[in-house]
Coordinates of C-alpha atoms in Angstrom, one line a residue:
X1 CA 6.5 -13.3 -10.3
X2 CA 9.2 -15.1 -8.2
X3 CA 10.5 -18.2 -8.8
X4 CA 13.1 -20.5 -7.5
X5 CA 14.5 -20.2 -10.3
X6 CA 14.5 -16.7 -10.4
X7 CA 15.1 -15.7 -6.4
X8 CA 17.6 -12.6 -6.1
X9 CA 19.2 -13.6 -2.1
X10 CA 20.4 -10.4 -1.5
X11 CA 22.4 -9.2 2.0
X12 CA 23.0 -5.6 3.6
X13 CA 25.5 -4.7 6.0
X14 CA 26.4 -1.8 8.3
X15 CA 27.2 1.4 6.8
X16 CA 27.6 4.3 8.8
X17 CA 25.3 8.1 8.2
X18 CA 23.3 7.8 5.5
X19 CA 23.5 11.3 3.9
X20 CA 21.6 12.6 0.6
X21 CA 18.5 14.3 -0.9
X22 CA 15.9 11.6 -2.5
X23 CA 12.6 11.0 -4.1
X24 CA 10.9 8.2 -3.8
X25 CA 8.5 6.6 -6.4
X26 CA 5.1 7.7 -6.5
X27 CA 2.2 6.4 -3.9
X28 CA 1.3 2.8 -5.0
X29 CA -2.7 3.8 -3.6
X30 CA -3.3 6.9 -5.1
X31 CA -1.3 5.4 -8.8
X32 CA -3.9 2.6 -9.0
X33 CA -7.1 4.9 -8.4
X34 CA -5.8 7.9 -10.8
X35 CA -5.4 5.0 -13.5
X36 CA -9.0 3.4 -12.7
X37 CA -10.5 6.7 -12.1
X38 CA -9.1 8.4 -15.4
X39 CA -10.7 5.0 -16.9
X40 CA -14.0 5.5 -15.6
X41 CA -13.9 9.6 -16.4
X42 CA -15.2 11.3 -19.8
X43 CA -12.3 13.3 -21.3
X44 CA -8.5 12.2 -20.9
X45 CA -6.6 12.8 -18.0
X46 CA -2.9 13.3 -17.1
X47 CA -0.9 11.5 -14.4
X48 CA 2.7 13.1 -13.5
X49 CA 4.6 11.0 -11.1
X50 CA 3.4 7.9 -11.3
X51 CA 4.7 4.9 -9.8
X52 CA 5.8 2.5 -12.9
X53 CA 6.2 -1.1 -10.2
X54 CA 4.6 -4.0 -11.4
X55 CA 2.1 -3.8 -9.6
X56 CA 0.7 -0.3 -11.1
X57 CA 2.0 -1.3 -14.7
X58 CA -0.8 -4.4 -13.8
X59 CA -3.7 -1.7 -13.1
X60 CA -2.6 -0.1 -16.4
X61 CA -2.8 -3.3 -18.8
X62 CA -6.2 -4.3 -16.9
X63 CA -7.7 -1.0 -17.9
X64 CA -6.7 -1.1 -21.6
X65 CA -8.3 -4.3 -21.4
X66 CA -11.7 -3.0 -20.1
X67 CA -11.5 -0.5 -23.1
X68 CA -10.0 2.5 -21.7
X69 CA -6.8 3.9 -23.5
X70 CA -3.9 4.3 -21.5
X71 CA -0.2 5.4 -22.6
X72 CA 2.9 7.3 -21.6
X73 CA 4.3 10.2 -23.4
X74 CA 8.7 10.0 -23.6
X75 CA 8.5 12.8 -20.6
X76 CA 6.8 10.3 -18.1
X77 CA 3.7 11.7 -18.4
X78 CA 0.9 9.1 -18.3
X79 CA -2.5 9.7 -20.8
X80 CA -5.7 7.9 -19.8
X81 CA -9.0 8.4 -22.0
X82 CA -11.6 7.1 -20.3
X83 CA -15.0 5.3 -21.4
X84 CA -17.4 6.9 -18.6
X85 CA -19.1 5.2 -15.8
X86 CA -20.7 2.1 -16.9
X87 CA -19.4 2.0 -20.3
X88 CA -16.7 -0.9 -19.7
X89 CA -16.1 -3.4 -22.0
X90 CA -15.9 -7.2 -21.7
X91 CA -12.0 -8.2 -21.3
X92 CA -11.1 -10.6 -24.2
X93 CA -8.6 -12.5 -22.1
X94 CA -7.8 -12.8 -18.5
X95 CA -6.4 -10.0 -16.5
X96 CA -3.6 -10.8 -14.6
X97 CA -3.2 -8.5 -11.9
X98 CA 0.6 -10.0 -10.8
X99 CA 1.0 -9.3 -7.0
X100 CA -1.4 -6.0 -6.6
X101 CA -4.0 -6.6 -4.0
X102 CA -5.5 -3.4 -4.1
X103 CA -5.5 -3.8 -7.8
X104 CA -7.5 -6.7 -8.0
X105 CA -9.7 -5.8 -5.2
X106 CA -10.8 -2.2 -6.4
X107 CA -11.1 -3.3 -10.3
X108 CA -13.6 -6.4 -8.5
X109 CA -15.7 -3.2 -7.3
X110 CA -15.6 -1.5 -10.4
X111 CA -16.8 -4.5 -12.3
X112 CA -18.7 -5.6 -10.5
X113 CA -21.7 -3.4 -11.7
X114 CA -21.1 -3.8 -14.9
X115 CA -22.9 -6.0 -17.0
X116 CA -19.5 -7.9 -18.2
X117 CA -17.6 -10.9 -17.4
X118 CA -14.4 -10.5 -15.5
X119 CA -11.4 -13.0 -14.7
X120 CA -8.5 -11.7 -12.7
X121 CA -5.4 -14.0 -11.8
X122 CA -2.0 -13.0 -10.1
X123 CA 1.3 -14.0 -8.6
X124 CA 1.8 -17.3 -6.8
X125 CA 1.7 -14.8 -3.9
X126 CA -1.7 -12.9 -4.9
X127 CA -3.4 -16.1 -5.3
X128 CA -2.8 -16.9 -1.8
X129 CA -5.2 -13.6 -0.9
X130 CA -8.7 -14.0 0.2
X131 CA -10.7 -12.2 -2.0
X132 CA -14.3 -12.9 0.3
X133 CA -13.8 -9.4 2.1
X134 CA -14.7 -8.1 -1.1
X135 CA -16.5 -10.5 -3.1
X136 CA -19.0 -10.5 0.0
X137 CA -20.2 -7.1 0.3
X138 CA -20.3 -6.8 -3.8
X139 CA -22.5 -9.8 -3.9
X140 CA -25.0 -8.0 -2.1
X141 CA -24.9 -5.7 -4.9
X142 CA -25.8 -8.7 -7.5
X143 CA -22.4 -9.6 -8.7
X144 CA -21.4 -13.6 -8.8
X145 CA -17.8 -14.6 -8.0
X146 CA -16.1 -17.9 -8.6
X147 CA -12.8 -18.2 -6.9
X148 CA -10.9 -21.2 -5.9
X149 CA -11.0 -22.6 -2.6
X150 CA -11.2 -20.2 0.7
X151 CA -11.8 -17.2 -1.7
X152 CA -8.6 -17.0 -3.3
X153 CA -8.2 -16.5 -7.4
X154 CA -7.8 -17.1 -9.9
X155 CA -11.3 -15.1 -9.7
X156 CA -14.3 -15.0 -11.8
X157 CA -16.6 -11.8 -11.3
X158 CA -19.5 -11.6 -13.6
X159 CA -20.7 -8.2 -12.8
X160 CA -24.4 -7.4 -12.7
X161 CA -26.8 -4.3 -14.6
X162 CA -29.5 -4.8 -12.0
X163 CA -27.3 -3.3 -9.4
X164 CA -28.7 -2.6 -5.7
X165 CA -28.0 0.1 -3.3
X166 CA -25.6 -1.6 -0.5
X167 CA -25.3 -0.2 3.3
X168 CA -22.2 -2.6 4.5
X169 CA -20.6 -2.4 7.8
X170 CA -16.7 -3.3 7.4
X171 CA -16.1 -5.7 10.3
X172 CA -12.4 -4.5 10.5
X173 CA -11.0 -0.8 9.1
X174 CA -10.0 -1.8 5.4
X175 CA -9.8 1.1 2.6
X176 CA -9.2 -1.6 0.1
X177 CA -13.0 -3.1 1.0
X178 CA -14.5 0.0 1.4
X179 CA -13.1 1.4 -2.0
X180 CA -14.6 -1.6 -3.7
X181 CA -18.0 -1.3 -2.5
X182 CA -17.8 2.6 -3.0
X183 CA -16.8 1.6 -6.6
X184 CA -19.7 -0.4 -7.0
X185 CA -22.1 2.3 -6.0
X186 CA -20.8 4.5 -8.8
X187 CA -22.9 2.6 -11.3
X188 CA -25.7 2.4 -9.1
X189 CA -29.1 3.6 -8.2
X190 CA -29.1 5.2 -5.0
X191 CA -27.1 5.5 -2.0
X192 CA -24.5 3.5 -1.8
X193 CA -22.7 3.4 2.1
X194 CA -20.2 2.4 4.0
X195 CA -20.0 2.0 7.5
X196 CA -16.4 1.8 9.0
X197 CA -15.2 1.2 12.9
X198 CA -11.8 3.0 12.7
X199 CA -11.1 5.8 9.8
X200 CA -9.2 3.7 7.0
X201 CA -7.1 5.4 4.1
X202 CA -9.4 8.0 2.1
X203 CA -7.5 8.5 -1.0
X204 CA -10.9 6.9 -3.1
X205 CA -12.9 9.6 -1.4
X206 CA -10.5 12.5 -1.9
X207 CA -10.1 11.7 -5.6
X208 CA -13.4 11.0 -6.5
X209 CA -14.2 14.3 -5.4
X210 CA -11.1 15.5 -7.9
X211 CA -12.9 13.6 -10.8
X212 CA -16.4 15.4 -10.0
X213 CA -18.1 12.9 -7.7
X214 CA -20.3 13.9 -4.4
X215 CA -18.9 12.3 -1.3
X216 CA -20.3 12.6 1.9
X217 CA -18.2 11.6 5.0
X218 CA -19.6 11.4 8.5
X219 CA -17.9 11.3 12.0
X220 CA -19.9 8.8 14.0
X221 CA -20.1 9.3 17.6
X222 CA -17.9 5.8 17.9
X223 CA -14.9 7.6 16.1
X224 CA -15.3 5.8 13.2
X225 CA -16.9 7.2 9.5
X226 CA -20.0 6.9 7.6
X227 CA -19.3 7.6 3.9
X228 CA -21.5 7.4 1.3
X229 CA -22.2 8.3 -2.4
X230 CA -25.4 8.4 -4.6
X231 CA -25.3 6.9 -8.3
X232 CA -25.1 6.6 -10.5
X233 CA -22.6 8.9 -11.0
X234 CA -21.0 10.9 -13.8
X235 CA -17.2 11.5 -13.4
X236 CA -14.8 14.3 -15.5
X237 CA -11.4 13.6 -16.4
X238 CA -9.0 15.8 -14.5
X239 CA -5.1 15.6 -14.3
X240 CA -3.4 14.2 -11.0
X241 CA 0.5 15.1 -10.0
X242 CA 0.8 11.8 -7.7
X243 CA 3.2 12.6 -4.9
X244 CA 5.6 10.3 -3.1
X245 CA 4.8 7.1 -1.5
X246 CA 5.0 7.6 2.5
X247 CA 5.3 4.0 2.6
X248 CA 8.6 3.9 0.2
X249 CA 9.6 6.7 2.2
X250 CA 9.6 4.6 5.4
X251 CA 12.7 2.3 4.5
X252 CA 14.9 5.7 3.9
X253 CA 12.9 7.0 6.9
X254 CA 13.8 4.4 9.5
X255 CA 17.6 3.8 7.7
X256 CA 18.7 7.3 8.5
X257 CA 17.0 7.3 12.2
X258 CA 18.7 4.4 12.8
X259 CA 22.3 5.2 11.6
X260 CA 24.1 7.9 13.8
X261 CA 25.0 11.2 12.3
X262 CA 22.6 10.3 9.5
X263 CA 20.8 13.4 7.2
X264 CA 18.5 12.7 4.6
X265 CA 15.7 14.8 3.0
X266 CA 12.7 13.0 1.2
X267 CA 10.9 14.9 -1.1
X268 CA 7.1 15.4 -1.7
X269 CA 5.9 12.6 0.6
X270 CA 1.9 12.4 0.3
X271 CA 1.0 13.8 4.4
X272 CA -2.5 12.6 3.8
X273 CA -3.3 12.6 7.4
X274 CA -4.4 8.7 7.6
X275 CA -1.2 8.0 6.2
X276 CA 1.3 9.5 8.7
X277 CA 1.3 7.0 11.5
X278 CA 4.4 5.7 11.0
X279 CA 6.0 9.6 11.0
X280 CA 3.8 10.0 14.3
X281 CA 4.9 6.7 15.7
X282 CA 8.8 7.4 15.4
X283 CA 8.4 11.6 16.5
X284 CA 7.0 9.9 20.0
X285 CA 9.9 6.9 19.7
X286 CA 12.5 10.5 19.8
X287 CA 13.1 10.6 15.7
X288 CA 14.4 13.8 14.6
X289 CA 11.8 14.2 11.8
X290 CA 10.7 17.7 10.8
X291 CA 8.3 18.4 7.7
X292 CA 9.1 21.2 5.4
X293 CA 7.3 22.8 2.6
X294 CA 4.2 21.3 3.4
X295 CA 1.2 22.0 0.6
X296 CA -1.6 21.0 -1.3
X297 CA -2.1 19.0 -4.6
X298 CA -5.1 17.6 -6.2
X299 CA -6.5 17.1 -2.6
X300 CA -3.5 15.5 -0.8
X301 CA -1.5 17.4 1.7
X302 CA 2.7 17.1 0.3
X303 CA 5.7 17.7 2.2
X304 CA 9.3 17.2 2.5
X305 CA 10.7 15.3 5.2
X306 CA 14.1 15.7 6.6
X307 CA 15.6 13.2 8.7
X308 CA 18.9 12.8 11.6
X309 CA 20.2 9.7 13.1
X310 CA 21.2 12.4 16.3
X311 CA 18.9 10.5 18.6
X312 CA 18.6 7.0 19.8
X313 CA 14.7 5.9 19.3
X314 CA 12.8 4.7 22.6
X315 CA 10.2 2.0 22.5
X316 CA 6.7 3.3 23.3
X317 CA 3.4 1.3 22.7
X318 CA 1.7 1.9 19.4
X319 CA -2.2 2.2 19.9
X320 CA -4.6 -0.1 18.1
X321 CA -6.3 2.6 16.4
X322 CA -3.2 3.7 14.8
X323 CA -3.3 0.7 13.0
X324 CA -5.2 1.9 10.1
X325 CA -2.8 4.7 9.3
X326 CA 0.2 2.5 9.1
X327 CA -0.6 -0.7 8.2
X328 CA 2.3 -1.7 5.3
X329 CA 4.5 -0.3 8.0
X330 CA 4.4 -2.1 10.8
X331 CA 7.6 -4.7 9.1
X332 CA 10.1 -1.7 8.8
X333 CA 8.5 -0.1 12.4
X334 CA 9.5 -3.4 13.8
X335 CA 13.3 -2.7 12.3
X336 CA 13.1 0.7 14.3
X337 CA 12.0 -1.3 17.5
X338 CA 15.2 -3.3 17.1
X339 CA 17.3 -0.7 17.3
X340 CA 15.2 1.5 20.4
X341 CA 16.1 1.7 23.5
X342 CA 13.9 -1.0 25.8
X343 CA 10.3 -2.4 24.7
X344 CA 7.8 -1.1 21.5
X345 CA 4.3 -3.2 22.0
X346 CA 2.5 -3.1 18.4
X347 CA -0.9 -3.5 19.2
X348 CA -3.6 -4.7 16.8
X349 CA -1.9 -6.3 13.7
X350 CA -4.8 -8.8 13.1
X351 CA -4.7 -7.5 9.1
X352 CA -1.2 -8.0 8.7
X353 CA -2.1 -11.7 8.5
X354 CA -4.1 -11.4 5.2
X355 CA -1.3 -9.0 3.1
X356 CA 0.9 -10.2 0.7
X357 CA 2.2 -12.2 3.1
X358 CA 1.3 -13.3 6.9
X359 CA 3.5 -10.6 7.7
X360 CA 3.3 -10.6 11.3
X361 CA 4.4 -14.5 11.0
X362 CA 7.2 -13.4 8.5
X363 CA 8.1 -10.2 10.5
X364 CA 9.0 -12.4 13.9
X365 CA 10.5 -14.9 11.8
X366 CA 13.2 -12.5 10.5
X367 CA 13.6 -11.0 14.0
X368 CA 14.2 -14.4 15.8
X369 CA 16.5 -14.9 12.6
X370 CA 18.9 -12.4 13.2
X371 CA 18.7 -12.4 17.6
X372 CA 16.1 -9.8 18.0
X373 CA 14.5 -10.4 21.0
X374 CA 9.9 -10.1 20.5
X375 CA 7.1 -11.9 21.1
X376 CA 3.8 -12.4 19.8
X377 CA 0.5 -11.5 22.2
X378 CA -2.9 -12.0 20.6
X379 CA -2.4 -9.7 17.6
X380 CA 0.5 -7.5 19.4
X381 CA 4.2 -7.7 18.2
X382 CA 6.4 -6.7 20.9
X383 CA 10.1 -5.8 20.6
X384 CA 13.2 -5.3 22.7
X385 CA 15.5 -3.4 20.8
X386 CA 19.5 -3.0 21.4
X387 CA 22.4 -4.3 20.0
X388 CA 21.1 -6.2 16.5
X389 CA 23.6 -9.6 15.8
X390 CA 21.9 -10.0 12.6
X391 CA 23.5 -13.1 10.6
X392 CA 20.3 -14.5 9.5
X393 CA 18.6 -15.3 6.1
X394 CA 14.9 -14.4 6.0
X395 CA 12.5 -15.4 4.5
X396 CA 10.3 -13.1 1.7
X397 CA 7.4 -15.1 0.9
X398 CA 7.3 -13.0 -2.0
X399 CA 6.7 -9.9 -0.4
X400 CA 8.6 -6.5 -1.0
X401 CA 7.7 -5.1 2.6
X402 CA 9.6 -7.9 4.1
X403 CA 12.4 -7.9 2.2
X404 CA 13.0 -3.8 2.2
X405 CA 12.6 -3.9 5.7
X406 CA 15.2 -7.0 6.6
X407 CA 17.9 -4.9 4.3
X408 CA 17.2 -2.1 6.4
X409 CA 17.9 -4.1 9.4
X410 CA 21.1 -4.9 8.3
X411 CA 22.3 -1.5 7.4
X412 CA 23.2 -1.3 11.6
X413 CA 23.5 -4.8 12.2
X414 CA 26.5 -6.4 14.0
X415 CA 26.6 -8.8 11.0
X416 CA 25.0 -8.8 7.3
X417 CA 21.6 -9.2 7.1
X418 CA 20.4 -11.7 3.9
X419 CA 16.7 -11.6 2.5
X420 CA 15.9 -15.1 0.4
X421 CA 14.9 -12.7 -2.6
X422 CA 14.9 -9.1 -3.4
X423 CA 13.0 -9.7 -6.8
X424 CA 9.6 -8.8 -5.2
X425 CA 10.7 -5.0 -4.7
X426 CA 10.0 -4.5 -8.1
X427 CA 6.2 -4.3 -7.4
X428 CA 6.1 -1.3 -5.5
X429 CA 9.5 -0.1 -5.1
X430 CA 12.1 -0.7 -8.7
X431 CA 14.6 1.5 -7.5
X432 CA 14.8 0.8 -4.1
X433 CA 18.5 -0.3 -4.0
X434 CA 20.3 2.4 -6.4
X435 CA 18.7 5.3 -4.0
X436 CA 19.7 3.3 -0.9
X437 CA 23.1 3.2 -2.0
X438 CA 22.9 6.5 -3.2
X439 CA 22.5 7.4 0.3
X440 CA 25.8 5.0 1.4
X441 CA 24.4 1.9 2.4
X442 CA 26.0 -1.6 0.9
X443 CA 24.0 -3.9 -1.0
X444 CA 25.4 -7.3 -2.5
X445 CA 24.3 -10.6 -3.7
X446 CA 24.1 -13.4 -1.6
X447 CA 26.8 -15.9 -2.7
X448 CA 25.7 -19.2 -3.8

């Protein structure tokens, strides 16, 4: 956790081609749900490539504490024996969850039909979340919560063993809300669905399938997905190589594309298919991206991604239903829109108001900071890109999106770019700045 006390102000300035051959940590998503899943399996399973942020390393202490044995060989190999579905154990002290939303809000599903007591805290950050999009639906399951104030934790969830079927409708696309309720269902009886308007992330589904679950997924004639499982269900370890984080890749991604002469290759990037917006988004803007080795593992599609500055990005409009497929995004997008020739229109970011930050707030704060022209519409961002003066401090509010993506900004910038504090990277990203200046770029600290 942050602190003023602890702040890191950090700056970038412009570099020139960024050039190298990286790998980015692990996906955050899919490292939470192979350490809960390998929790909830019979038998031990092994995760390779996992991302060791905070946040993860959170997921990891929460499940020791719910009885599950979790370690990590000297090769990096992680070891997770599970207790089986429904065979959780009471915590005997809090769990504190430090900035990981997803964290907090999956481990509230899985809990949630248990027949245990549960409290979660966090970050100064985390405990600004509203937790009611979840603690909602799994009420309807039997579960009690006690938060503070507007939802937000410290959280109490005392989980229930008379558990009922749920059929919830998620008023907006949200794979962390439909995870939770899908979680609940495995230690149910009957049929547990969810109902979604847009297709969200589907690593939960994909993976539960990998540990021996029966998911069913639907196309509704809307566009949006029907999926649904039947408890309670019985789930086998099995081992997990976790591939890249396509969101971590972004910040290398959108540095190279918008640095002339730039060529970088990121290696095994997870492809899932309702991750790649952000890839899509910058092909149609004129990136030079190409995809090499593309293949499977443990039901993720993994590729290589290699990257020029050749051509100058053009600003397009981003469609609302893209939305779901590039939601963490949307901050370092916005650094890409800077730098495009004429007007990007980012339609549909109501949910980056509830992430780790108001991000759409903190996003157009940084731009107006450092003379990028945008504006807000309703929930559109729209940005006129060109010539970036950068200058500017911006604000964090504790969150590592925002403070990647303003240090990418700066990396063309007519002047350094500063971020108030770089410490938050840690939770997703720990070696963010030692591969971006392994690709060239200039990173300093922010004099006093």
């Amino acid at each position: 956790m942050s602190s003023a006390q602890s702040k890191r102000p950090l700056q970038s300035a412009k570099c020139g081609a960024l050039v190298g051959d990286v790998r980015v940590p692990g996906d955050k998503s899919i490292s939470h749900r192979s350490l809960m899943f390998g929790g909830l399996a019979e038998g031990e399973t092994r995760i390779t490539g996992l991302l060791e942020g905070e946040d993860v390393l959170a997921t990891a202490e929460a499940m020791r504490k719910l009885g599950a044995s979790v370690t990590r060989d000297d090769n990096g190999t992680w070891h997770v024996k599970g207790v089986g579905v429904g065979a959780l154990r009471e915590p005997d002290s809090v769990i504190d969850m430090g900035n990981a939303g997803t964290g907090i809000r999956l481990l509230a599903g899985i809990v949630a039909t248990h027949p245990i007591t549960t409290f979660f805290t966090g970050d100064a950050s985390l405990c600004k979340r509203p937790m009611g999009r979840v603690a909602d639906p799994l009420a309807e399951f039997g579960a009690k919560f006690i938060t503070r104030d507007r939802g937000r934790p410290p959280m109490a969830v005392i989980g229930t063993d008379e558990a009922l079927p749920v059929t919830y409708t998620l008023p907006m696309a949200s794979a962390q809300v439909k995870s939770a309720v899908l979680l609940a269902g495995l230690n149910t009886a009957g049929t547990t669905t969810v109902i979604e308007p847009k297709p969200s992330r589907d690593h939960t589904e994909r993976m539960l399938r990998h540990f021996g679950v029966e998911v069913d997924v639907k196309v509704n004639d809307d566009g949006g997905r029907t999926v649904s499982l039947t408890g309670p269900c019985q789930m086998t370890a099995a081992d997990i190589v976790v591939p890249t984080d396509p969101s971590s890749a972004a910040f290398p991604l959108v540095a190279a594309l918008i640095n002339p002469e730039s060529n970088v290759t990121i290696r095994d990037v997870c492809l899932n298919p309702l991750r790649t917006g952000l890839i899509t988004t910058l092909i149609e803007m004129g990136g030079d991206i190409t995809i090499t080795n593309e293949r499977e593992e443990a039901g993720e599609t993994i590729g290589d991604l290699v990257v020029t500055g050749k051509n100058r990005l053009k600003g397009i409009v981003v469609p609302a239903e893209r939305a779901p497929s590039m939601i963490d995004e949307y901050p370092v997008l916005a650094v890409a829109a800077a730098y495009a020739e004429g007007e990007t229109r980012m339609c549909d970011l109501e949910e980056l108001r509830v992430k780790e930050s108001d991000r759409l707030a903190a996003v157009a704060a940084g731009l107006a900071a450092n003379g990028v022209i945008h504006r807000i519409e309703g929930d559109d961002l729209i940005v006129t890109g060109g010539v970036v003066p950068g200058g500017g401090m911006v604000e964090t509010h504790l969150d590592h999106r925002i403070a990647m993506s303003f240090l990418v900004l700066g990396l063309g910038a007519e002047q350094p770019v500063m971020v108030d504090d770089a410490a938050p990277i840690a939770t997703s990203f720990p070696s963010f700045e030692t591969l971006m200046a392994g690709l060239g770029t200039s990173f300093s600290p922010v004099a006093a």
